[in-house]
């Protein structure tokens, strides 16, 4: 639900790399030509289904291009433009069908999206082939029908391998009703924050479990001590590194912030906690706006969340005595 652009970029990048390695392995290690197993197709389809149409389309264009430049396969002409069109369509259409239609968020939608992408890609293959054939009659040796027949084992492999891989990666592929309900709860929590009904809200099992209204770090510490943060999505008005460390200690699965500091963003990402925010700022300032927040200053040199919590409690006590 809170998959970040960073995660999508990393996932797509890794799969593009796999798209460069697989053809080499199948060809050199096992002696099976790429035209039979179509190994480059698998990562591209996974990118589209897992990360959406933008990343899928880019992955489909970039993978064969990089492969041609680095390994000489596919040949620059005529196969590179054909494969870029075909694989680009695979990634784009698979992402569009699964992420932008009624199939959205449904595991059962993976197969229809996969089949739709495979058919669309082959159609584009035929269109580009026809254009190149019209421009160059020497391409008689190539045949769209022959390519499809030769690649039947690869098509079977795609149908068997791609869906479970997408499910394992699990980037946003969940039951559609659960996804919609989770999004609805998130929107409701965001509205509560904006209307100042609450400053920190805990969403768990697709319902708002707790909503606290308080200043600074105190609501987060209270929710931690109430043992209600584990596996929860926390929606907060302001999340700095101090809050991020307490939320990490509470084992949250995701954090949405109206405002998040760069230090909090970096810390949560290091802990592999999903994040989203409306704006990201350099630092969280104090209430007077003339310096850094004392809670942020207190944890500046701390990496251990347990140590951070104790330091924050001591800082709160000191601030109360000074008030």
PDB file of C-alpha atoms in Angstrom:
ATOM      1  CA  UNK A   1       0.000   0.000   0.000  1.00  0.00           C
ATOM      2  CA  UNK A   2       2.885   2.316   0.731  1.00  0.00           C
ATOM      3  CA  UNK A   3       5.348   1.026  -1.785  1.00  0.00           C
ATOM      4  CA  UNK A   4       7.819   3.803  -2.497  1.00  0.00           C
ATOM      5  CA  UNK A   5       9.279   4.884  -5.806  1.00  0.00           C
ATOM      6  CA  UNK A   6      12.657   3.887  -4.409  1.00  0.00           C
ATOM      7  CA  UNK A   7      11.545   0.301  -3.860  1.00  0.00           C
ATOM      8  CA  UNK A   8      10.010   0.104  -7.307  1.00  0.00           C
ATOM      9  CA  UNK A   9      13.171   1.498  -8.872  1.00  0.00           C
ATOM     10  CA  UNK A  10      15.371  -0.981  -7.007  1.00  0.00           C
ATOM     11  CA  UNK A  11      13.098  -3.892  -7.907  1.00  0.00           C
ATOM     12  CA  UNK A  12      12.982  -2.898 -11.559  1.00  0.00           C
ATOM     13  CA  UNK A  13      16.750  -2.393 -11.646  1.00  0.00           C
ATOM     14  CA  UNK A  14      17.428  -5.825 -10.183  1.00  0.00           C
ATOM     15  CA  UNK A  15      15.050  -7.466 -12.642  1.00  0.00           C
ATOM     16  CA  UNK A  16      16.650  -5.637 -15.572  1.00  0.00           C
ATOM     17  CA  UNK A  17      19.970  -7.036 -14.388  1.00  0.00           C
ATOM     18  CA  UNK A  18      18.409 -10.489 -14.261  1.00  0.00           C
ATOM     19  CA  UNK A  19      17.169  -9.933 -17.806  1.00  0.00           C
ATOM     20  CA  UNK A  20      20.777  -9.477 -18.895  1.00  0.00           C
ATOM     21  CA  UNK A  21      22.045 -12.538 -17.031  1.00  0.00           C
ATOM     22  CA  UNK A  22      19.348 -15.114 -17.857  1.00  0.00           C
ATOM     23  CA  UNK A  23      19.914 -15.196 -21.652  1.00  0.00           C
ATOM     24  CA  UNK A  24      23.638 -15.666 -21.065  1.00  0.00           C
ATOM     25  CA  UNK A  25      23.036 -18.525 -18.622  1.00  0.00           C
ATOM     26  CA  UNK A  26      20.515 -20.387 -20.758  1.00  0.00           C
ATOM     27  CA  UNK A  27      22.640 -20.016 -23.868  1.00  0.00           C
ATOM     28  CA  UNK A  28      26.137 -20.638 -22.523  1.00  0.00           C
ATOM     29  CA  UNK A  29      25.495 -22.794 -19.464  1.00  0.00           C
ATOM     30  CA  UNK A  30      22.768 -24.987 -20.924  1.00  0.00           C
ATOM     31  CA  UNK A  31      23.197 -24.463 -24.646  1.00  0.00           C
ATOM     32  CA  UNK A  32      19.548 -23.495 -25.154  1.00  0.00           C
ATOM     33  CA  UNK A  33      19.016 -20.629 -27.622  1.00  0.00           C
ATOM     34  CA  UNK A  34      17.191 -17.582 -26.325  1.00  0.00           C
ATOM     35  CA  UNK A  35      14.608 -17.938 -29.092  1.00  0.00           C
ATOM     36  CA  UNK A  36      13.346 -21.121 -27.406  1.00  0.00           C
ATOM     37  CA  UNK A  37      13.142 -20.219 -23.693  1.00  0.00           C
ATOM     38  CA  UNK A  38      12.732 -16.437 -24.175  1.00  0.00           C
ATOM     39  CA  UNK A  39      14.576 -15.773 -20.883  1.00  0.00           C
ATOM     40  CA  UNK A  40      14.618 -11.995 -21.265  1.00  0.00           C
ATOM     41  CA  UNK A  41      10.827 -11.877 -21.358  1.00  0.00           C
ATOM     42  CA  UNK A  42      10.348 -13.199 -17.818  1.00  0.00           C
ATOM     43  CA  UNK A  43      11.954 -10.323 -15.825  1.00  0.00           C
ATOM     44  CA  UNK A  44      10.216  -7.714 -17.990  1.00  0.00           C
ATOM     45  CA  UNK A  45       6.793  -9.253 -17.384  1.00  0.00           C
ATOM     46  CA  UNK A  46       7.539  -9.432 -13.658  1.00  0.00           C
ATOM     47  CA  UNK A  47       8.519  -5.742 -13.622  1.00  0.00           C
ATOM     48  CA  UNK A  48       5.248  -4.722 -15.258  1.00  0.00           C
ATOM     49  CA  UNK A  49       3.088  -6.875 -12.994  1.00  0.00           C
ATOM     50  CA  UNK A  50       4.963  -5.960  -9.811  1.00  0.00           C
ATOM     51  CA  UNK A  51       5.876  -2.315 -10.322  1.00  0.00           C
ATOM     52  CA  UNK A  52       3.303  -1.000 -12.785  1.00  0.00           C
ATOM     53  CA  UNK A  53       3.211   0.220 -16.388  1.00  0.00           C
ATOM     54  CA  UNK A  54       5.832   2.969 -16.159  1.00  0.00           C
ATOM     55  CA  UNK A  55       8.565   0.726 -14.790  1.00  0.00           C
ATOM     56  CA  UNK A  56       7.412  -2.176 -16.952  1.00  0.00           C
ATOM     57  CA  UNK A  57       7.575  -0.128 -20.130  1.00  0.00           C
ATOM     58  CA  UNK A  58      10.992   1.295 -19.278  1.00  0.00           C
ATOM     59  CA  UNK A  59      12.283  -2.150 -18.307  1.00  0.00           C
ATOM     60  CA  UNK A  60      11.048  -3.617 -21.577  1.00  0.00           C
ATOM     61  CA  UNK A  61      12.863  -0.983 -23.604  1.00  0.00           C
ATOM     62  CA  UNK A  62      16.073  -0.843 -21.593  1.00  0.00           C
ATOM     63  CA  UNK A  63      16.734  -4.569 -21.077  1.00  0.00           C
ATOM     64  CA  UNK A  64      17.207  -5.611 -24.740  1.00  0.00           C
ATOM     65  CA  UNK A  65      19.025  -2.351 -25.491  1.00  0.00           C
ATOM     66  CA  UNK A  66      21.563  -2.901 -22.703  1.00  0.00           C
ATOM     67  CA  UNK A  67      21.929  -6.542 -23.683  1.00  0.00           C
ATOM     68  CA  UNK A  68      22.640  -5.593 -27.298  1.00  0.00           C
ATOM     69  CA  UNK A  69      25.220  -3.002 -26.252  1.00  0.00           C
ATOM     70  CA  UNK A  70      26.926  -5.216 -23.670  1.00  0.00           C
ATOM     71  CA  UNK A  71      26.734  -8.683 -25.215  1.00  0.00           C
ATOM     72  CA  UNK A  72      25.845  -8.143 -28.859  1.00  0.00           C
ATOM     73  CA  UNK A  73      22.572 -10.032 -28.394  1.00  0.00           C
ATOM     74  CA  UNK A  74      20.058  -9.367 -29.761  1.00  0.00           C
ATOM     75  CA  UNK A  75      21.697  -8.060 -32.959  1.00  0.00           C
ATOM     76  CA  UNK A  76      21.243  -4.325 -33.416  1.00  0.00           C
ATOM     77  CA  UNK A  77      19.395  -4.989 -36.681  1.00  0.00           C
ATOM     78  CA  UNK A  78      16.828  -6.283 -37.195  1.00  0.00           C
ATOM     79  CA  UNK A  79      16.095  -7.947 -33.831  1.00  0.00           C
ATOM     80  CA  UNK A  80      16.792  -5.080 -31.415  1.00  0.00           C
ATOM     81  CA  UNK A  81      13.935  -2.796 -32.553  1.00  0.00           C
ATOM     82  CA  UNK A  82      11.611  -5.810 -32.729  1.00  0.00           C
ATOM     83  CA  UNK A  83      12.488  -6.933 -29.200  1.00  0.00           C
ATOM     84  CA  UNK A  84      12.346  -3.419 -27.769  1.00  0.00           C
ATOM     85  CA  UNK A  85       8.849  -3.024 -29.167  1.00  0.00           C
ATOM     86  CA  UNK A  86       7.753  -6.464 -28.016  1.00  0.00           C
ATOM     87  CA  UNK A  87       9.236  -6.320 -24.511  1.00  0.00           C
ATOM     88  CA  UNK A  88       8.270  -2.694 -24.011  1.00  0.00           C
ATOM     89  CA  UNK A  89       4.696  -3.713 -24.771  1.00  0.00           C
ATOM     90  CA  UNK A  90       4.953  -6.660 -22.370  1.00  0.00           C
ATOM     91  CA  UNK A  91       5.977  -4.423 -19.495  1.00  0.00           C
ATOM     92  CA  UNK A  92       3.582  -1.596 -20.301  1.00  0.00           C
ATOM     93  CA  UNK A  93       0.468  -3.686 -20.957  1.00  0.00           C
ATOM     94  CA  UNK A  94       0.991  -6.095 -18.052  1.00  0.00           C
ATOM     95  CA  UNK A  95       1.334  -3.121 -15.703  1.00  0.00           C
ATOM     96  CA  UNK A  96      -1.675  -1.323 -17.153  1.00  0.00           C
ATOM     97  CA  UNK A  97      -3.918  -4.376 -16.967  1.00  0.00           C
ATOM     98  CA  UNK A  98      -3.037  -5.312 -13.393  1.00  0.00           C
ATOM     99  CA  UNK A  99      -2.656  -1.843 -11.884  1.00  0.00           C
ATOM    100  CA  UNK A 100      -5.012   0.410 -13.845  1.00  0.00           C
ATOM    101  CA  UNK A 101      -8.096  -1.719 -14.601  1.00  0.00           C
ATOM    102  CA  UNK A 102     -10.702  -3.726 -12.684  1.00  0.00           C
ATOM    103  CA  UNK A 103      -8.023  -6.366 -12.165  1.00  0.00           C
ATOM    104  CA  UNK A 104      -6.232  -3.954  -9.816  1.00  0.00           C
ATOM    105  CA  UNK A 105      -4.783  -5.543  -6.707  1.00  0.00           C
ATOM    106  CA  UNK A 106      -6.141  -9.035  -7.399  1.00  0.00           C
ATOM    107  CA  UNK A 107      -3.903 -12.093  -7.418  1.00  0.00           C
ATOM    108  CA  UNK A 108      -6.420 -13.725  -9.724  1.00  0.00           C
ATOM    109  CA  UNK A 109      -5.841 -10.872 -12.138  1.00  0.00           C
ATOM    110  CA  UNK A 110      -2.205 -11.813 -12.694  1.00  0.00           C
ATOM    111  CA  UNK A 111      -2.946 -14.493 -15.304  1.00  0.00           C
ATOM    112  CA  UNK A 112      -5.348 -12.365 -17.408  1.00  0.00           C
ATOM    113  CA  UNK A 113      -2.885  -9.469 -17.275  1.00  0.00           C
ATOM    114  CA  UNK A 114      -0.020 -11.780 -18.216  1.00  0.00           C
ATOM    115  CA  UNK A 115      -1.915 -13.301 -21.144  1.00  0.00           C
ATOM    116  CA  UNK A 116      -3.060  -9.886 -22.352  1.00  0.00           C
ATOM    117  CA  UNK A 117       0.506  -8.617 -22.280  1.00  0.00           C
ATOM    118  CA  UNK A 118       1.867 -11.671 -24.090  1.00  0.00           C
ATOM    119  CA  UNK A 119      -0.697 -11.361 -26.882  1.00  0.00           C
ATOM    120  CA  UNK A 120      -0.139  -7.595 -27.186  1.00  0.00           C
ATOM    121  CA  UNK A 121       3.621  -8.038 -27.286  1.00  0.00           C
ATOM    122  CA  UNK A 122       3.419 -10.606 -30.059  1.00  0.00           C
ATOM    123  CA  UNK A 123       1.122  -8.325 -32.047  1.00  0.00           C
ATOM    124  CA  UNK A 124       3.656  -5.512 -31.781  1.00  0.00           C
ATOM    125  CA  UNK A 125       6.349  -8.007 -32.780  1.00  0.00           C
ATOM    126  CA  UNK A 126       4.349  -8.703 -35.936  1.00  0.00           C
ATOM    127  CA  UNK A 127       3.746  -5.025 -36.682  1.00  0.00           C
ATOM    128  CA  UNK A 128       7.411  -4.038 -36.355  1.00  0.00           C
ATOM    129  CA  UNK A 129       8.480  -7.115 -38.315  1.00  0.00           C
ATOM    130  CA  UNK A 130       6.081  -6.184 -41.125  1.00  0.00           C
ATOM    131  CA  UNK A 131       7.413  -2.624 -41.248  1.00  0.00           C
ATOM    132  CA  UNK A 132      11.022  -3.781 -41.361  1.00  0.00           C
ATOM    133  CA  UNK A 133      10.173  -6.462 -43.936  1.00  0.00           C
ATOM    134  CA  UNK A 134       8.543  -3.808 -46.108  1.00  0.00           C
ATOM    135  CA  UNK A 135      11.688  -1.694 -45.847  1.00  0.00           C
ATOM    136  CA  UNK A 136      14.094  -4.599 -46.315  1.00  0.00           C
ATOM    137  CA  UNK A 137      13.144  -7.632 -48.407  1.00  0.00           C
ATOM    138  CA  UNK A 138      16.254  -9.469 -47.215  1.00  0.00           C
ATOM    139  CA  UNK A 139      14.374 -10.327 -43.999  1.00  0.00           C
ATOM    140  CA  UNK A 140      12.633 -13.245 -45.720  1.00  0.00           C
ATOM    141  CA  UNK A 141      14.480 -15.667 -43.481  1.00  0.00           C
ATOM    142  CA  UNK A 142      12.585 -14.329 -40.471  1.00  0.00           C
ATOM    143  CA  UNK A 143       9.019 -15.332 -39.761  1.00  0.00           C
ATOM    144  CA  UNK A 144       6.592 -14.226 -37.055  1.00  0.00           C
ATOM    145  CA  UNK A 145       4.862 -17.595 -37.088  1.00  0.00           C
ATOM    146  CA  UNK A 146       8.150 -19.454 -36.829  1.00  0.00           C
ATOM    147  CA  UNK A 147       9.234 -17.234 -33.943  1.00  0.00           C
ATOM    148  CA  UNK A 148       6.030 -18.014 -32.048  1.00  0.00           C
ATOM    149  CA  UNK A 149       6.327 -21.760 -32.644  1.00  0.00           C
ATOM    150  CA  UNK A 150       9.997 -21.793 -31.669  1.00  0.00           C
ATOM    151  CA  UNK A 151       9.214 -19.846 -28.518  1.00  0.00           C
ATOM    152  CA  UNK A 152       6.375 -22.108 -27.311  1.00  0.00           C
ATOM    153  CA  UNK A 153       8.548 -23.658 -24.555  1.00  0.00           C
ATOM    154  CA  UNK A 154       9.409 -20.150 -23.382  1.00  0.00           C
ATOM    155  CA  UNK A 155       5.741 -19.141 -23.371  1.00  0.00           C
ATOM    156  CA  UNK A 156       4.941 -22.172 -21.215  1.00  0.00           C
ATOM    157  CA  UNK A 157       7.768 -21.249 -18.839  1.00  0.00           C
ATOM    158  CA  UNK A 158       6.397 -17.706 -18.563  1.00  0.00           C
ATOM    159  CA  UNK A 159       2.927 -18.978 -17.664  1.00  0.00           C
ATOM    160  CA  UNK A 160       4.379 -21.270 -15.007  1.00  0.00           C
ATOM    161  CA  UNK A 161       7.057 -19.008 -13.538  1.00  0.00           C
ATOM    162  CA  UNK A 162       5.882 -15.392 -13.762  1.00  0.00           C
ATOM    163  CA  UNK A 163       2.703 -15.497 -11.585  1.00  0.00           C
ATOM    164  CA  UNK A 164       4.290 -17.157  -8.522  1.00  0.00           C
ATOM    165  CA  UNK A 165       7.322 -14.864  -8.776  1.00  0.00           C
ATOM    166  CA  UNK A 166       5.048 -11.813  -8.819  1.00  0.00           C
ATOM    167  CA  UNK A 167       3.160 -13.119  -5.790  1.00  0.00           C
ATOM    168  CA  UNK A 168       6.404 -13.766  -3.912  1.00  0.00           C
ATOM    169  CA  UNK A 169       7.688 -10.289  -4.681  1.00  0.00           C
ATOM    170  CA  UNK A 170       4.306  -9.118  -3.469  1.00  0.00           C
ATOM    171  CA  UNK A 171       4.635  -5.423  -4.421  1.00  0.00           C
ATOM    172  CA  UNK A 172       1.102  -4.246  -3.828  1.00  0.00           C
ATOM    173  CA  UNK A 173      -0.500  -7.445  -5.111  1.00  0.00           C
ATOM    174  CA  UNK A 174      -3.208  -8.205  -2.588  1.00  0.00           C
ATOM    175  CA  UNK A 175      -6.876  -8.917  -2.523  1.00  0.00           C
ATOM    176  CA  UNK A 176      -8.683  -6.020  -4.204  1.00  0.00           C
ATOM    177  CA  UNK A 177     -11.214  -5.517  -1.434  1.00  0.00           C
ATOM    178  CA  UNK A 178      -8.496  -5.438   1.217  1.00  0.00           C
ATOM    179  CA  UNK A 179      -6.546  -2.910  -0.831  1.00  0.00           C
ATOM    180  CA  UNK A 180      -9.554  -0.637  -1.260  1.00  0.00           C
ATOM    181  CA  UNK A 181     -10.470  -0.905   2.412  1.00  0.00           C
ATOM    182  CA  UNK A 182      -6.902  -0.156   3.475  1.00  0.00           C
ATOM    183  CA  UNK A 183      -6.773   2.872   1.189  1.00  0.00           C
ATOM    184  CA  UNK A 184     -10.087   4.087   2.594  1.00  0.00           C
ATOM    185  CA  UNK A 185      -8.767   3.867   6.161  1.00  0.00           C
ATOM    186  CA  UNK A 186      -5.601   5.699   5.155  1.00  0.00           C
ATOM    187  CA  UNK A 187      -7.597   8.509   3.549  1.00  0.00           C
ATOM    188  CA  UNK A 188      -9.801   8.761   6.637  1.00  0.00           C
ATOM    189  CA  UNK A 189      -6.744   8.966   8.882  1.00  0.00           C
ATOM    190  CA  UNK A 190      -5.158  11.639   6.680  1.00  0.00           C
ATOM    191  CA  UNK A 191      -8.375  13.635   6.879  1.00  0.00           C
ATOM    192  CA  UNK A 192      -8.357  13.371  10.689  1.00  0.00           C
ATOM    193  CA  UNK A 193      -4.801  14.707  10.763  1.00  0.00           C
ATOM    194  CA  UNK A 194      -5.631  17.649   8.486  1.00  0.00           C
ATOM    195  CA  UNK A 195      -8.754  18.510  10.476  1.00  0.00           C
ATOM    196  CA  UNK A 196      -6.666  18.313  13.694  1.00  0.00           C
ATOM    197  CA  UNK A 197      -8.903  15.624  15.160  1.00  0.00           C
ATOM    198  CA  UNK A 198      -5.761  13.620  15.923  1.00  0.00           C
ATOM    199  CA  UNK A 199      -2.018  13.900  15.479  1.00  0.00           C
ATOM    200  CA  UNK A 200      -1.146  10.190  15.466  1.00  0.00           C
ATOM    201  CA  UNK A 201      -3.363   7.363  14.216  1.00  0.00           C
ATOM    202  CA  UNK A 202      -2.820   3.604  14.239  1.00  0.00           C
ATOM    203  CA  UNK A 203      -4.395   1.511  11.470  1.00  0.00           C
ATOM    204  CA  UNK A 204      -4.411  -2.229  12.006  1.00  0.00           C
ATOM    205  CA  UNK A 205      -6.327  -4.998  10.242  1.00  0.00           C
ATOM    206  CA  UNK A 206      -7.932  -2.400   7.970  1.00  0.00           C
ATOM    207  CA  UNK A 207      -9.471  -0.381  10.794  1.00  0.00           C
ATOM    208  CA  UNK A 208      -8.459   2.604  12.889  1.00  0.00           C
ATOM    209  CA  UNK A 209      -7.313   1.061  16.151  1.00  0.00           C
ATOM    210  CA  UNK A 210      -6.128   4.165  18.008  1.00  0.00           C
ATOM    211  CA  UNK A 211      -6.188   7.912  17.455  1.00  0.00           C
ATOM    212  CA  UNK A 212      -4.189  10.183  19.746  1.00  0.00           C
ATOM    213  CA  UNK A 213      -4.091  13.952  19.897  1.00  0.00           C
ATOM    214  CA  UNK A 214      -1.016  15.390  21.538  1.00  0.00           C
ATOM    215  CA  UNK A 215       2.096  17.438  21.026  1.00  0.00           C
ATOM    216  CA  UNK A 216       5.474  16.253  19.861  1.00  0.00           C
ATOM    217  CA  UNK A 217       6.732  12.752  20.514  1.00  0.00           C
ATOM    218  CA  UNK A 218       4.375  11.970  23.413  1.00  0.00           C
ATOM    219  CA  UNK A 219       1.523  10.329  21.424  1.00  0.00           C
ATOM    220  CA  UNK A 220       4.000   7.996  19.713  1.00  0.00           C
ATOM    221  CA  UNK A 221       5.582   6.958  23.017  1.00  0.00           C
ATOM    222  CA  UNK A 222       2.143   6.425  24.542  1.00  0.00           C
ATOM    223  CA  UNK A 223       1.065   4.210  21.641  1.00  0.00           C
ATOM    224  CA  UNK A 224       4.295   2.236  21.932  1.00  0.00           C
ATOM    225  CA  UNK A 225       3.697   1.657  25.635  1.00  0.00           C
ATOM    226  CA  UNK A 226       0.145   0.535  24.837  1.00  0.00           C
ATOM    227  CA  UNK A 227       1.639  -2.243  22.653  1.00  0.00           C
ATOM    228  CA  UNK A 228      -0.519  -1.413  19.649  1.00  0.00           C
ATOM    229  CA  UNK A 229       2.112  -0.564  17.033  1.00  0.00           C
ATOM    230  CA  UNK A 230       3.257  -4.004  15.888  1.00  0.00           C
ATOM    231  CA  UNK A 231       2.380  -4.684  12.223  1.00  0.00           C
ATOM    232  CA  UNK A 232       0.387  -1.446  12.116  1.00  0.00           C
ATOM    233  CA  UNK A 233       0.321   1.453   9.700  1.00  0.00           C
ATOM    234  CA  UNK A 234       0.910   4.686  11.603  1.00  0.00           C
ATOM    235  CA  UNK A 235      -0.330   7.987  10.223  1.00  0.00           C
ATOM    236  CA  UNK A 236       1.315  10.953  11.940  1.00  0.00           C
ATOM    237  CA  UNK A 237       1.347  14.700  11.532  1.00  0.00           C
ATOM    238  CA  UNK A 238       5.117  15.066  11.892  1.00  0.00           C
ATOM    239  CA  UNK A 239       7.702  12.285  11.883  1.00  0.00           C
ATOM    240  CA  UNK A 240      11.292  13.076  12.726  1.00  0.00           C
ATOM    241  CA  UNK A 241      14.068  10.655  13.571  1.00  0.00           C
ATOM    242  CA  UNK A 242      12.910  10.519  17.213  1.00  0.00           C
ATOM    243  CA  UNK A 243       9.432   9.315  16.261  1.00  0.00           C
ATOM    244  CA  UNK A 244      10.877   7.025  13.587  1.00  0.00           C
ATOM    245  CA  UNK A 245      13.027   5.240  16.162  1.00  0.00           C
ATOM    246  CA  UNK A 246      10.124   4.688  18.561  1.00  0.00           C
ATOM    247  CA  UNK A 247       7.941   3.446  15.709  1.00  0.00           C
ATOM    248  CA  UNK A 248      10.726   1.077  14.671  1.00  0.00           C
ATOM    249  CA  UNK A 249      10.928  -0.221  18.227  1.00  0.00           C
ATOM    250  CA  UNK A 250       7.180  -0.791  18.079  1.00  0.00           C
ATOM    251  CA  UNK A 251       7.650  -2.906  14.918  1.00  0.00           C
ATOM    252  CA  UNK A 252       5.302  -0.941  12.678  1.00  0.00           C
ATOM    253  CA  UNK A 253       4.969  -2.120   9.090  1.00  0.00           C
ATOM    254  CA  UNK A 254       4.378   1.301   7.538  1.00  0.00           C
ATOM    255  CA  UNK A 255       4.469   5.024   8.288  1.00  0.00           C
ATOM    256  CA  UNK A 256       2.603   7.836   6.559  1.00  0.00           C
ATOM    257  CA  UNK A 257       3.536  11.374   7.577  1.00  0.00           C
ATOM    258  CA  UNK A 258       2.126  14.727   6.656  1.00  0.00           C
ATOM    259  CA  UNK A 259       5.678  15.990   7.202  1.00  0.00           C
ATOM    260  CA  UNK A 260       8.752  13.768   7.469  1.00  0.00           C
ATOM    261  CA  UNK A 261      12.370  14.718   8.051  1.00  0.00           C
ATOM    262  CA  UNK A 262      15.141  13.408   5.836  1.00  0.00           C
ATOM    263  CA  UNK A 263      16.713  11.723   8.860  1.00  0.00           C
ATOM    264  CA  UNK A 264      13.448   9.902   9.621  1.00  0.00           C
ATOM    265  CA  UNK A 265      13.087   8.853   5.997  1.00  0.00           C
ATOM    266  CA  UNK A 266      16.615   7.453   5.903  1.00  0.00           C
ATOM    267  CA  UNK A 267      16.217   5.649   9.228  1.00  0.00           C
ATOM    268  CA  UNK A 268      12.891   4.022   8.342  1.00  0.00           C
ATOM    269  CA  UNK A 269      14.182   2.932   4.951  1.00  0.00           C
ATOM    270  CA  UNK A 270      17.216   1.357   6.617  1.00  0.00           C
ATOM    271  CA  UNK A 271      14.811  -0.636   8.792  1.00  0.00           C
ATOM    272  CA  UNK A 272      12.872  -1.732   5.673  1.00  0.00           C
ATOM    273  CA  UNK A 273       9.704  -0.014   6.875  1.00  0.00           C
ATOM    274  CA  UNK A 274       7.407   1.222   4.126  1.00  0.00           C
ATOM    275  CA  UNK A 275       6.960   4.979   4.103  1.00  0.00           C
ATOM    276  CA  UNK A 276       4.996   7.708   2.389  1.00  0.00           C
ATOM    277  CA  UNK A 277       4.729  11.415   3.086  1.00  0.00           C
ATOM    278  CA  UNK A 278       3.304  14.661   1.771  1.00  0.00           C
ATOM    279  CA  UNK A 279       6.521  16.601   2.180  1.00  0.00           C
ATOM    280  CA  UNK A 280      10.057  15.829   3.290  1.00  0.00           C
ATOM    281  CA  UNK A 281      12.092  18.508   5.069  1.00  0.00           C
ATOM    282  CA  UNK A 282      15.702  18.787   6.205  1.00  0.00           C
ATOM    283  CA  UNK A 283      15.055  18.930   9.959  1.00  0.00           C
ATOM    284  CA  UNK A 284      12.232  19.206  12.485  1.00  0.00           C
ATOM    285  CA  UNK A 285      12.470  22.578  14.229  1.00  0.00           C
ATOM    286  CA  UNK A 286      11.385  23.462  17.759  1.00  0.00           C
ATOM    287  CA  UNK A 287       8.044  25.133  18.433  1.00  0.00           C
ATOM    288  CA  UNK A 288       9.582  28.605  18.385  1.00  0.00           C
ATOM    289  CA  UNK A 289      11.124  27.906  14.997  1.00  0.00           C
ATOM    290  CA  UNK A 290      14.540  29.153  16.066  1.00  0.00           C
ATOM    291  CA  UNK A 291      16.393  25.848  16.295  1.00  0.00           C
ATOM    292  CA  UNK A 292      16.246  22.092  15.980  1.00  0.00           C
ATOM    293  CA  UNK A 293      13.623  20.193  17.971  1.00  0.00           C
ATOM    294  CA  UNK A 294      15.090  19.033  21.323  1.00  0.00           C
ATOM    295  CA  UNK A 295      13.795  15.500  20.698  1.00  0.00           C
ATOM    296  CA  UNK A 296      15.617  15.391  17.384  1.00  0.00           C
ATOM    297  CA  UNK A 297      18.763  16.768  18.985  1.00  0.00           C
ATOM    298  CA  UNK A 298      18.562  14.135  21.729  1.00  0.00           C
ATOM    299  CA  UNK A 299      18.687  11.199  19.288  1.00  0.00           C
ATOM    300  CA  UNK A 300      21.004  12.774  16.742  1.00  0.00           C
ATOM    301  CA  UNK A 301      23.943  10.506  17.561  1.00  0.00           C
ATOM    302  CA  UNK A 302      21.922   7.408  18.478  1.00  0.00           C
ATOM    303  CA  UNK A 303      21.160   4.441  16.237  1.00  0.00           C
ATOM    304  CA  UNK A 304      19.721   1.955  18.734  1.00  0.00           C
ATOM    305  CA  UNK A 305      15.944   2.500  19.128  1.00  0.00           C
ATOM    306  CA  UNK A 306      15.842   1.195  22.719  1.00  0.00           C
ATOM    307  CA  UNK A 307      18.545   3.646  23.744  1.00  0.00           C
ATOM    308  CA  UNK A 308      16.700   6.373  21.859  1.00  0.00           C
ATOM    309  CA  UNK A 309      13.466   5.712  23.763  1.00  0.00           C
ATOM    310  CA  UNK A 310      15.177   6.008  27.143  1.00  0.00           C
ATOM    311  CA  UNK A 311      16.940   9.186  26.040  1.00  0.00           C
ATOM    312  CA  UNK A 312      13.658  10.672  24.832  1.00  0.00           C
ATOM    313  CA  UNK A 313      11.935   9.915  28.134  1.00  0.00           C
ATOM    314  CA  UNK A 314      14.775  11.566  30.050  1.00  0.00           C
ATOM    315  CA  UNK A 315      14.637  14.579  27.736  1.00  0.00           C
ATOM    316  CA  UNK A 316      10.884  14.933  28.267  1.00  0.00           C
ATOM    317  CA  UNK A 317      11.358  14.873  32.044  1.00  0.00           C
ATOM    318  CA  UNK A 318      14.071  17.531  31.805  1.00  0.00           C
ATOM    319  CA  UNK A 319      11.901  19.752  29.613  1.00  0.00           C
ATOM    320  CA  UNK A 320       8.971  19.470  32.031  1.00  0.00           C
ATOM    321  CA  UNK A 321      11.196  20.537  34.914  1.00  0.00           C
ATOM    322  CA  UNK A 322      12.375  23.547  32.927  1.00  0.00           C
ATOM    323  CA  UNK A 323       8.826  24.596  31.989  1.00  0.00           C
TER     324      UNK A 323
END
